[in-house]
Amino acid sequence: MLTSLRRCTLAIALAAAFHFALLAAPAHAQSPKRIIIDTDPGTDDALAILLALNSPEVSVEGISVVAGNVTADMGFDNALGITALGGRCDIPVAKGAERPISRNLVIEPFWNGPGGLGGAQLPAQRCKPDARFGPDLIIDLVHKYPHQITLVPVGPETNIALAVLKDPSIVPLVKGVILMGGSITGGNVSGAAEFNIWGDPEAASIVFNAGWPITMVGLDVTEITLVHDPDVAELLKNAGPEAKFAAAVAKFQIGLYQGSGFPGGAIHDALAVGGAIDPTFLQTRFMHVDVETDGRYARGQTIANRHGTVDKNVQVGDHWETVGMTQVQPNVNVAVGIDADRFIKFLISRLQGK
Ligand SMILES: [Ca+2]
């Protein structure tokens, strides 16, 4: 009895030591996680891209641009400028879908300001564009690095859905998807829906039902993770070109959101990249999430099933009766909590640039 107890204690101690060693190892000591950013830059997109470019834990293998916050043309030009600013013209940047799959395009000059970047000025230089169509770049890279690519969509899901429709064989070859979009506690473009999902709900439905591991970083966490004036001041200390640009974007976000009743500026997309870099920023819950594509009031809502069941009803004579419950399978890790202060400190330190 004592012997087996000692063995058990030793096993637990060894397991704990191993676990601690894993936790203690800096993330960048392991090989970088390969990511593709699918983006509509876009103010917060710009910060998300710069965060990734300044983070050794991830290797940005490609950037695909989608229409959303701004037109695909404007987003493409911005993406080529942001990668130039980050000194990373080795990264392929490809233009993708110019409109949603079956909806009119709605862009957001109100929320993204002049140039789609809140008036922040990019240097004049641009990287050379990749000639491929955005979804084709995604397909090529997933086949080049099977089981290694994490997709980080931070705009409407159009490019990702088109890639899945064109080549479904990529689905089991993708390591995971961590997307900015959705909400389970109310929307921002409507009472129900968040912009990226609302913009192309049919595409989002394809992505959510594809069968790959998904983490949804939605308004539930992005609206409580805000930058403030002292963060801008911190960025401007000994600022190089990247930090000056990031500070201008952050300042725009603060003004914009404070005008909407928030105590600081949201930087939504940066959280998806942050979650790819270090998943411990987020607390998640595995739930079944459906995307509303037919809604009268709820177009683009991401509807999470808290209990993992729906009622089972059968017809009895002229009416129906609930006779039990049917299980639904979870498909999405929903971010329900965030270590906001730690993330903002991390973000600002990385945006200080090289
Ligand atoms: Ca975006």
mmCIF file of C-alpha atoms and ligand atoms in Angstrom:
data_model
loop_
_atom_site.group_PDB
_atom_site.id
_atom_site.type_symbol
_atom_site.label_atom_id
_atom_site.label_comp_id
_atom_site.label_asym_id
_atom_site.label_seq_id
_atom_site.Cartn_x
_atom_site.Cartn_y
_atom_site.Cartn_z
ATOM 1 C CA MET A 1 0.000 0.000 0.000
ATOM 2 C CA LEU A 2 2.744 2.413 1.081
ATOM 3 C CA THR A 3 4.920 1.378 -1.852
ATOM 4 C CA SER A 4 2.200 1.955 -4.398
ATOM 5 C CA LEU A 5 1.423 5.308 -2.741
ATOM 6 C CA ARG A 6 5.096 6.298 -3.004
ATOM 7 C CA ARG A 7 5.165 5.226 -6.655
ATOM 8 C CA CYS A 8 2.053 7.234 -7.295
ATOM 9 C CA THR A 9 3.534 10.285 -5.539
ATOM 10 C CA LEU A 10 6.752 9.945 -7.556
ATOM 11 C CA ALA A 11 4.797 9.662 -10.792
ATOM 12 C CA ILE A 12 2.812 12.763 -9.941
ATOM 13 C CA ALA A 13 5.997 14.644 -9.026
ATOM 14 C CA LEU A 14 7.672 13.645 -12.308
ATOM 15 C CA ALA A 15 4.597 14.563 -14.305
ATOM 16 C CA ALA A 16 4.406 17.911 -12.530
ATOM 17 C CA ALA A 17 8.105 18.569 -13.153
ATOM 18 C CA PHE A 18 7.687 17.715 -16.848
ATOM 19 C CA HIS A 19 4.620 19.919 -17.091
ATOM 20 C CA PHE A 20 6.471 22.762 -15.351
ATOM 21 C CA ALA A 21 9.418 22.337 -17.715
ATOM 22 C CA LEU A 22 7.067 22.656 -20.673
ATOM 23 C CA LEU A 23 5.459 25.735 -19.192
ATOM 24 C CA ALA A 24 8.786 27.253 -18.241
ATOM 25 C CA ALA A 25 10.270 26.863 -21.707
ATOM 26 C CA PRO A 26 9.905 30.162 -23.560
ATOM 27 C CA ALA A 27 7.519 29.744 -26.498
ATOM 28 C CA HIS A 28 10.109 30.983 -28.981
ATOM 29 C CA ALA A 29 12.564 28.299 -27.826
ATOM 30 C CA GLN A 30 10.389 25.911 -29.803
ATOM 31 C CA SER A 31 10.216 26.209 -33.566
ATOM 32 C CA PRO A 32 7.959 29.090 -34.588
ATOM 33 C CA LYS A 33 4.327 28.348 -35.337
ATOM 34 C CA ARG A 34 3.615 28.851 -39.034
ATOM 35 C CA ILE A 35 0.647 31.157 -39.593
ATOM 36 C CA ILE A 36 -1.236 32.736 -42.478
ATOM 37 C CA ILE A 37 -2.982 36.010 -41.717
ATOM 38 C CA ASP A 38 -6.123 36.629 -43.746
ATOM 39 C CA THR A 39 -6.921 40.284 -43.322
ATOM 40 C CA ASP A 40 -8.785 43.439 -44.399
ATOM 41 C CA PRO A 41 -6.431 46.171 -43.134
ATOM 42 C CA GLY A 42 -8.006 48.028 -41.428
ATOM 43 C CA THR A 43 -6.712 49.699 -38.262
ATOM 44 C CA ASP A 44 -6.711 46.771 -35.852
ATOM 45 C CA ASP A 45 -5.534 44.507 -38.676
ATOM 46 C CA ALA A 46 -2.450 46.693 -39.022
ATOM 47 C CA LEU A 47 -1.636 46.220 -35.336
ATOM 48 C CA ALA A 48 -2.297 42.489 -35.630
ATOM 49 C CA ILE A 49 0.099 42.153 -38.575
ATOM 50 C CA LEU A 50 2.829 44.192 -36.869
ATOM 51 C CA LEU A 51 2.409 42.132 -33.699
ATOM 52 C CA ALA A 52 2.965 38.957 -35.716
ATOM 53 C CA LEU A 53 5.949 40.390 -37.606
ATOM 54 C CA ASN A 54 7.593 41.322 -34.302
ATOM 55 C CA SER A 55 6.950 38.000 -32.564
ATOM 56 C CA PRO A 56 9.523 35.217 -32.905
ATOM 57 C CA GLU A 57 6.985 32.657 -31.670
ATOM 58 C CA VAL A 58 5.227 32.788 -35.052
ATOM 59 C CA SER A 59 6.424 32.666 -38.628
ATOM 60 C CA VAL A 60 4.126 34.538 -41.015
ATOM 61 C CA GLU A 61 4.169 32.368 -44.144
ATOM 62 C CA GLY A 62 1.687 34.457 -46.100
ATOM 63 C CA ILE A 63 -0.852 37.254 -45.950
ATOM 64 C CA SER A 64 -4.081 37.113 -47.948
ATOM 65 C CA VAL A 65 -6.267 40.175 -48.247
ATOM 66 C CA VAL A 66 -10.056 40.180 -48.262
ATOM 67 C CA ALA A 67 -12.616 42.946 -48.728
ATOM 68 C CA GLY A 68 -14.154 43.998 -45.431
ATOM 69 C CA ASN A 69 -13.126 47.015 -43.400
ATOM 70 C CA VAL A 70 -11.978 48.530 -46.690
ATOM 71 C CA THR A 71 -12.054 47.456 -50.331
ATOM 72 C CA ALA A 72 -9.748 44.638 -51.345
ATOM 73 C CA ASP A 73 -7.658 47.132 -53.349
ATOM 74 C CA MET A 74 -7.152 49.473 -50.410
ATOM 75 C CA GLY A 75 -6.523 46.582 -48.028
ATOM 76 C CA PHE A 76 -3.988 45.099 -50.431
ATOM 77 C CA ASP A 77 -2.078 48.371 -50.714
ATOM 78 C CA ASN A 78 -2.131 48.744 -46.930
ATOM 79 C CA ALA A 79 -0.928 45.165 -46.408
ATOM 80 C CA LEU A 80 1.977 45.715 -48.808
ATOM 81 C CA GLY A 81 2.851 48.906 -46.936
ATOM 82 C CA ILE A 82 2.615 47.299 -43.501
ATOM 83 C CA THR A 83 4.901 44.423 -44.503
ATOM 84 C CA ALA A 84 7.343 46.980 -45.949
ATOM 85 C CA LEU A 85 7.199 48.936 -42.680
ATOM 86 C CA GLY A 86 7.966 45.706 -40.824
ATOM 87 C CA GLY A 87 10.889 45.022 -43.150
ATOM 88 C CA ARG A 88 9.367 41.730 -44.286
ATOM 89 C CA CYS A 89 9.025 41.870 -48.073
ATOM 90 C CA ASP A 90 9.959 38.180 -48.106
ATOM 91 C CA ILE A 91 6.386 37.342 -47.039
ATOM 92 C CA PRO A 92 3.988 36.696 -49.952
ATOM 93 C CA VAL A 93 1.027 39.079 -49.867
ATOM 94 C CA ALA A 94 -1.847 38.193 -52.196
ATOM 95 C CA LYS A 95 -5.143 39.893 -52.951
ATOM 96 C CA GLY A 96 -8.227 37.745 -52.489
ATOM 97 C CA ALA A 97 -11.977 38.158 -52.666
ATOM 98 C CA GLU A 98 -13.281 41.586 -53.639
ATOM 99 C CA ARG A 99 -16.755 40.925 -52.257
ATOM 100 C CA PRO A 100 -18.625 38.422 -50.075
ATOM 101 C CA ILE A 101 -19.847 35.138 -51.585
ATOM 102 C CA SER A 102 -23.489 36.153 -51.950
ATOM 103 C CA ARG A 103 -23.927 39.547 -50.292
ATOM 104 C CA ASN A 104 -23.292 43.129 -51.206
ATOM 105 C CA LEU A 105 -19.957 44.428 -49.995
ATOM 106 C CA VAL A 106 -20.211 46.773 -47.001
ATOM 107 C CA ILE A 107 -17.003 48.586 -46.035
ATOM 108 C CA GLU A 108 -16.510 50.665 -42.876
ATOM 109 C CA PRO A 109 -14.906 54.074 -43.452
ATOM 110 C CA PHE A 110 -16.542 55.304 -40.234
ATOM 111 C CA TRP A 111 -14.754 52.696 -38.138
ATOM 112 C CA ASN A 112 -11.392 52.727 -39.925
ATOM 113 C CA GLY A 113 -10.902 56.372 -40.806
ATOM 114 C CA PRO A 114 -8.823 57.912 -43.585
ATOM 115 C CA GLY A 115 -6.963 55.362 -45.692
ATOM 116 C CA GLY A 116 -8.495 52.576 -43.622
ATOM 117 C CA LEU A 117 -5.739 53.144 -41.059
ATOM 118 C CA GLY A 118 -7.250 55.893 -38.940
ATOM 119 C CA GLY A 119 -5.199 58.470 -40.813
ATOM 120 C CA ALA A 120 -1.922 56.882 -39.676
ATOM 121 C CA GLN A 121 0.661 57.313 -42.410
ATOM 122 C CA LEU A 122 2.570 54.380 -43.839
ATOM 123 C CA PRO A 123 5.956 55.093 -45.381
ATOM 124 C CA ALA A 124 5.852 55.379 -49.173
ATOM 125 C CA GLN A 125 7.558 52.071 -49.900
ATOM 126 C CA ARG A 126 5.537 48.972 -50.720
ATOM 127 C CA CYS A 127 6.510 45.306 -50.977
ATOM 128 C CA LYS A 128 5.924 43.590 -54.312
ATOM 129 C CA PRO A 129 2.569 41.828 -54.548
ATOM 130 C CA ASP A 130 2.270 38.069 -54.932
ATOM 131 C CA ALA A 131 0.400 37.376 -58.184
ATOM 132 C CA ARG A 132 -1.721 34.545 -56.787
ATOM 133 C CA PHE A 133 -5.372 34.871 -55.798
ATOM 134 C CA GLY A 134 -5.563 34.981 -51.980
ATOM 135 C CA PRO A 135 -7.385 31.636 -51.541
ATOM 136 C CA ASP A 136 -4.837 30.003 -53.880
ATOM 137 C CA LEU A 137 -1.986 31.305 -51.735
ATOM 138 C CA ILE A 138 -3.685 29.712 -48.715
ATOM 139 C CA ILE A 139 -4.111 26.398 -50.560
ATOM 140 C CA ASP A 140 -0.491 26.398 -51.778
ATOM 141 C CA LEU A 141 0.938 27.118 -48.323
ATOM 142 C CA VAL A 142 -1.199 24.504 -46.564
ATOM 143 C CA HIS A 143 0.068 21.861 -49.008
ATOM 144 C CA LYS A 144 3.635 23.137 -48.658
ATOM 145 C CA TYR A 145 3.476 22.807 -44.861
ATOM 146 C CA PRO A 146 0.974 20.011 -44.151
ATOM 147 C CA HIS A 147 -0.305 19.919 -40.541
ATOM 148 C CA GLN A 148 1.821 22.960 -39.696
ATOM 149 C CA ILE A 149 -0.229 25.981 -40.724
ATOM 150 C CA THR A 150 -2.485 27.869 -38.343
ATOM 151 C CA LEU A 151 -4.895 30.149 -40.183
ATOM 152 C CA VAL A 152 -5.510 33.505 -38.527
ATOM 153 C CA PRO A 153 -8.484 35.125 -40.276
ATOM 154 C CA VAL A 154 -9.143 38.640 -39.010
ATOM 155 C CA GLY A 155 -11.586 39.836 -41.655
ATOM 156 C CA PRO A 156 -14.710 38.351 -43.232
ATOM 157 C CA GLU A 157 -14.194 34.630 -43.881
ATOM 158 C CA THR A 158 -14.606 34.835 -47.672
ATOM 159 C CA ASN A 159 -11.061 33.829 -48.653
ATOM 160 C CA ILE A 160 -10.971 30.917 -46.216
ATOM 161 C CA ALA A 161 -14.349 29.640 -47.417
ATOM 162 C CA LEU A 162 -13.298 29.935 -51.069
ATOM 163 C CA ALA A 163 -10.118 27.988 -50.329
ATOM 164 C CA VAL A 164 -12.181 25.224 -48.655
ATOM 165 C CA LEU A 165 -14.684 25.159 -51.523
ATOM 166 C CA LYS A 166 -11.946 24.958 -54.141
ATOM 167 C CA ASP A 167 -9.770 22.413 -52.330
ATOM 168 C CA PRO A 168 -11.454 20.649 -49.375
ATOM 169 C CA SER A 169 -8.340 18.504 -48.958
ATOM 170 C CA ILE A 170 -6.732 21.410 -47.089
ATOM 171 C CA VAL A 171 -9.090 20.989 -44.116
ATOM 172 C CA PRO A 172 -7.354 18.007 -42.459
ATOM 173 C CA LEU A 173 -3.957 19.494 -43.377
ATOM 174 C CA VAL A 174 -4.551 22.725 -41.431
ATOM 175 C CA LYS A 175 -3.300 22.628 -37.853
ATOM 176 C CA GLY A 176 -5.944 25.030 -36.590
ATOM 177 C CA VAL A 177 -7.898 28.204 -37.152
ATOM 178 C CA ILE A 178 -7.887 31.091 -34.702
ATOM 179 C CA LEU A 179 -10.175 33.795 -35.953
ATOM 180 C CA MET A 180 -11.290 37.213 -34.849
ATOM 181 C CA GLY A 181 -15.020 37.358 -35.261
ATOM 182 C CA GLY A 182 -18.356 36.666 -33.713
ATOM 183 C CA SER A 183 -19.688 37.051 -30.218
ATOM 184 C CA ILE A 184 -21.922 35.103 -27.880
ATOM 185 C CA THR A 185 -22.993 38.191 -25.946
ATOM 186 C CA GLY A 186 -24.291 40.615 -28.581
ATOM 187 C CA GLY A 187 -22.937 42.301 -31.656
ATOM 188 C CA ASN A 188 -21.369 45.525 -32.835
ATOM 189 C CA VAL A 189 -22.872 46.034 -36.302
ATOM 190 C CA SER A 190 -26.273 45.020 -34.951
ATOM 191 C CA GLY A 191 -27.717 43.829 -31.680
ATOM 192 C CA ALA A 192 -26.772 40.309 -32.698
ATOM 193 C CA ALA A 193 -23.740 40.234 -34.948
ATOM 194 C CA GLU A 194 -20.075 41.114 -35.159
ATOM 195 C CA PHE A 195 -18.792 42.723 -38.381
ATOM 196 C CA ASN A 196 -16.511 39.974 -39.758
ATOM 197 C CA ILE A 197 -19.214 37.309 -39.503
ATOM 198 C CA TRP A 198 -22.043 39.647 -40.497
ATOM 199 C CA GLY A 199 -20.090 40.751 -43.581
ATOM 200 C CA ASP A 200 -20.098 37.275 -45.099
ATOM 201 C CA PRO A 201 -22.214 34.910 -42.988
ATOM 202 C CA GLU A 202 -22.317 32.214 -45.680
ATOM 203 C CA ALA A 203 -18.520 32.119 -45.738
ATOM 204 C CA ALA A 204 -18.383 32.018 -41.939
ATOM 205 C CA SER A 205 -20.841 29.118 -41.891
ATOM 206 C CA ILE A 206 -18.560 27.166 -44.237
ATOM 207 C CA VAL A 207 -15.527 27.873 -42.051
ATOM 208 C CA PHE A 208 -17.308 27.010 -38.767
ATOM 209 C CA ASN A 209 -18.611 23.732 -40.183
ATOM 210 C CA ALA A 210 -15.455 22.652 -42.033
ATOM 211 C CA GLY A 211 -14.398 20.253 -39.289
ATOM 212 C CA TRP A 212 -11.035 21.730 -38.331
ATOM 213 C CA PRO A 213 -10.059 22.964 -34.852
ATOM 214 C CA ILE A 214 -11.351 26.530 -34.456
ATOM 215 C CA THR A 215 -10.821 29.121 -31.776
ATOM 216 C CA MET A 216 -13.234 32.042 -31.988
ATOM 217 C CA VAL A 217 -11.856 35.273 -30.557
ATOM 218 C CA GLY A 218 -14.924 37.466 -30.522
ATOM 219 C CA LEU A 219 -16.279 40.642 -29.014
ATOM 220 C CA ASP A 220 -16.729 38.805 -25.706
ATOM 221 C CA VAL A 221 -13.011 39.317 -25.140
ATOM 222 C CA THR A 222 -11.984 42.003 -27.634
ATOM 223 C CA GLU A 223 -14.325 44.635 -26.209
ATOM 224 C CA ILE A 224 -12.753 44.294 -22.765
ATOM 225 C CA THR A 225 -9.142 44.437 -23.977
ATOM 226 C CA LEU A 226 -8.489 48.097 -24.612
ATOM 227 C CA VAL A 227 -5.557 50.412 -25.213
ATOM 228 C CA HIS A 228 -5.371 53.715 -23.369
ATOM 229 C CA ASP A 229 -3.447 56.983 -23.619
ATOM 230 C CA PRO A 230 -0.507 55.757 -21.461
ATOM 231 C CA ASP A 231 -0.050 52.887 -23.923
ATOM 232 C CA VAL A 232 0.312 55.392 -26.753
ATOM 233 C CA ALA A 233 2.821 57.360 -24.664
ATOM 234 C CA GLU A 234 4.765 54.150 -24.022
ATOM 235 C CA LEU A 235 4.862 53.411 -27.754
ATOM 236 C CA LEU A 236 6.185 56.896 -28.479
ATOM 237 C CA LYS A 237 9.192 56.532 -26.123
ATOM 238 C CA ASN A 238 12.242 56.279 -28.402
ATOM 239 C CA ALA A 239 9.849 55.337 -31.176
ATOM 240 C CA GLY A 240 11.029 54.003 -34.504
ATOM 241 C CA PRO A 241 8.828 54.017 -37.621
ATOM 242 C CA GLU A 242 6.803 50.944 -36.593
ATOM 243 C CA ALA A 243 6.064 52.244 -33.105
ATOM 244 C CA LYS A 244 5.131 55.719 -34.420
ATOM 245 C CA PHE A 245 2.703 54.170 -36.888
ATOM 246 C CA ALA A 246 1.242 51.833 -34.252
ATOM 247 C CA ALA A 247 0.850 54.756 -31.833
ATOM 248 C CA ALA A 248 -1.090 56.755 -34.434
ATOM 249 C CA VAL A 249 -3.413 53.806 -35.062
ATOM 250 C CA ALA A 250 -3.891 53.205 -31.328
ATOM 251 C CA LYS A 251 -4.647 56.900 -30.771
ATOM 252 C CA PHE A 252 -7.307 56.786 -33.475
ATOM 253 C CA GLN A 253 -8.880 53.692 -31.892
ATOM 254 C CA ILE A 254 -8.981 55.330 -28.466
ATOM 255 C CA GLY A 255 -10.774 58.414 -29.831
ATOM 256 C CA LEU A 256 -13.163 56.323 -31.891
ATOM 257 C CA TYR A 257 -14.174 53.975 -29.090
ATOM 258 C CA GLN A 258 -14.335 56.598 -26.388
ATOM 259 C CA GLY A 259 -16.848 58.365 -28.635
ATOM 260 C CA SER A 260 -18.845 55.121 -28.554
ATOM 261 C CA GLY A 261 -18.851 54.840 -24.785
ATOM 262 C CA PHE A 262 -15.805 52.607 -24.240
ATOM 263 C CA PRO A 263 -13.109 53.563 -21.708
ATOM 264 C CA GLY A 264 -10.344 52.878 -24.252
ATOM 265 C CA GLY A 265 -9.689 51.680 -27.781
ATOM 266 C CA ALA A 266 -10.448 48.145 -28.969
ATOM 267 C CA ILE A 267 -7.789 46.408 -31.045
ATOM 268 C CA HIS A 268 -9.829 43.307 -31.887
ATOM 269 C CA ASP A 269 -7.689 41.549 -34.510
ATOM 270 C CA ALA A 270 -4.501 41.750 -32.469
ATOM 271 C CA LEU A 271 -6.059 39.329 -29.970
ATOM 272 C CA ALA A 272 -6.352 36.552 -32.548
ATOM 273 C CA VAL A 273 -2.646 36.888 -33.344
ATOM 274 C CA GLY A 274 -1.973 37.072 -29.604
ATOM 275 C CA GLY A 275 -3.852 33.806 -29.106
ATOM 276 C CA ALA A 276 -1.756 32.197 -31.854
ATOM 277 C CA ILE A 277 1.431 33.398 -30.158
ATOM 278 C CA ASP A 278 0.428 32.430 -26.618
ATOM 279 C CA PRO A 279 -2.860 30.571 -26.090
ATOM 280 C CA THR A 280 -2.660 31.229 -22.340
ATOM 281 C CA PHE A 281 -3.856 34.795 -22.916
ATOM 282 C CA LEU A 282 -7.305 33.295 -23.559
ATOM 283 C CA GLN A 283 -9.699 31.160 -21.571
ATOM 284 C CA THR A 284 -11.878 29.128 -23.907
ATOM 285 C CA ARG A 285 -14.941 26.931 -23.705
ATOM 286 C CA PHE A 286 -15.655 24.212 -26.280
ATOM 287 C CA MET A 287 -19.181 24.667 -27.591
ATOM 288 C CA HIS A 288 -21.313 24.094 -30.649
ATOM 289 C CA VAL A 289 -21.573 27.354 -32.577
ATOM 290 C CA ASP A 290 -23.885 27.975 -35.521
ATOM 291 C CA VAL A 291 -23.829 31.015 -37.792
ATOM 292 C CA GLU A 292 -27.183 32.622 -38.560
ATOM 293 C CA THR A 293 -27.470 33.078 -42.318
ATOM 294 C CA ASP A 294 -31.250 33.591 -42.592
ATOM 295 C CA GLY A 295 -31.896 35.974 -39.742
ATOM 296 C CA ARG A 296 -34.459 38.728 -39.899
ATOM 297 C CA TYR A 297 -32.780 40.480 -36.978
ATOM 298 C CA ALA A 298 -29.784 38.242 -36.404
ATOM 299 C CA ARG A 299 -27.885 37.958 -39.710
ATOM 300 C CA GLY A 300 -24.366 36.844 -38.922
ATOM 301 C CA GLN A 301 -24.973 36.011 -35.264
ATOM 302 C CA THR A 302 -22.751 33.294 -33.826
ATOM 303 C CA ILE A 303 -25.033 31.214 -31.667
ATOM 304 C CA ALA A 304 -23.314 29.126 -29.009
ATOM 305 C CA ASN A 305 -25.033 26.164 -27.394
ATOM 306 C CA ARG A 306 -24.224 26.434 -23.679
ATOM 307 C CA HIS A 307 -25.671 23.069 -22.655
ATOM 308 C CA GLY A 308 -24.554 20.952 -25.611
ATOM 309 C CA THR A 309 -28.090 19.763 -26.230
ATOM 310 C CA VAL A 310 -31.263 20.626 -28.087
ATOM 311 C CA ASP A 311 -34.697 19.376 -27.126
ATOM 312 C CA LYS A 312 -35.922 16.246 -28.866
ATOM 313 C CA ASN A 313 -39.524 16.688 -29.980
ATOM 314 C CA VAL A 314 -41.915 14.120 -31.426
ATOM 315 C CA GLN A 315 -45.344 14.583 -32.945
ATOM 316 C CA VAL A 316 -48.185 13.221 -30.816
ATOM 317 C CA GLY A 317 -51.544 13.570 -32.521
ATOM 318 C CA ASP A 318 -52.094 17.226 -33.441
ATOM 319 C CA HIS A 319 -49.167 18.620 -31.461
ATOM 320 C CA TRP A 320 -45.529 18.004 -30.579
ATOM 321 C CA GLU A 321 -44.008 16.932 -27.271
ATOM 322 C CA THR A 322 -40.510 17.196 -25.863
ATOM 323 C CA VAL A 323 -39.454 13.709 -24.883
ATOM 324 C CA GLY A 324 -35.785 14.241 -24.101
ATOM 325 C CA MET A 325 -32.664 15.880 -25.373
ATOM 326 C CA THR A 326 -30.363 15.380 -28.349
ATOM 327 C CA GLN A 327 -26.644 15.998 -27.924
ATOM 328 C CA VAL A 328 -24.907 18.452 -30.253
ATOM 329 C CA GLN A 329 -21.211 18.153 -30.951
ATOM 330 C CA PRO A 330 -18.988 21.088 -29.970
ATOM 331 C CA ASN A 331 -17.084 22.582 -32.918
ATOM 332 C CA VAL A 332 -15.551 25.823 -31.640
ATOM 333 C CA ASN A 333 -13.318 26.852 -28.755
ATOM 334 C CA VAL A 334 -14.994 30.108 -27.816
ATOM 335 C CA ALA A 335 -12.807 32.655 -26.064
ATOM 336 C CA VAL A 336 -14.795 33.547 -22.959
ATOM 337 C CA GLY A 337 -12.039 35.148 -20.902
ATOM 338 C CA ILE A 338 -8.846 37.122 -21.471
ATOM 339 C CA ASP A 339 -5.847 38.146 -19.433
ATOM 340 C CA ALA A 340 -6.350 41.659 -20.779
ATOM 341 C CA ASP A 341 -3.723 43.613 -18.820
ATOM 342 C CA ARG A 342 -1.000 41.071 -19.583
ATOM 343 C CA PHE A 343 -1.945 41.028 -23.258
ATOM 344 C CA ILE A 344 -1.935 44.822 -23.648
ATOM 345 C CA LYS A 345 1.509 45.063 -21.985
ATOM 346 C CA PHE A 346 2.752 42.301 -24.292
ATOM 347 C CA LEU A 347 1.239 43.970 -27.371
ATOM 348 C CA ILE A 348 2.765 47.371 -26.616
ATOM 349 C CA SER A 349 6.199 45.840 -25.960
ATOM 350 C CA ARG A 350 6.093 44.027 -29.291
ATOM 351 C CA LEU A 351 4.760 47.034 -31.236
ATOM 352 C CA GLN A 352 7.766 49.019 -30.099
ATOM 353 C CA GLY A 353 9.358 47.248 -33.046
ATOM 354 C CA LYS A 354 12.869 46.547 -34.064
HETATM 355 CA CA CA B 1 -9.997 42.977 -39.697
#
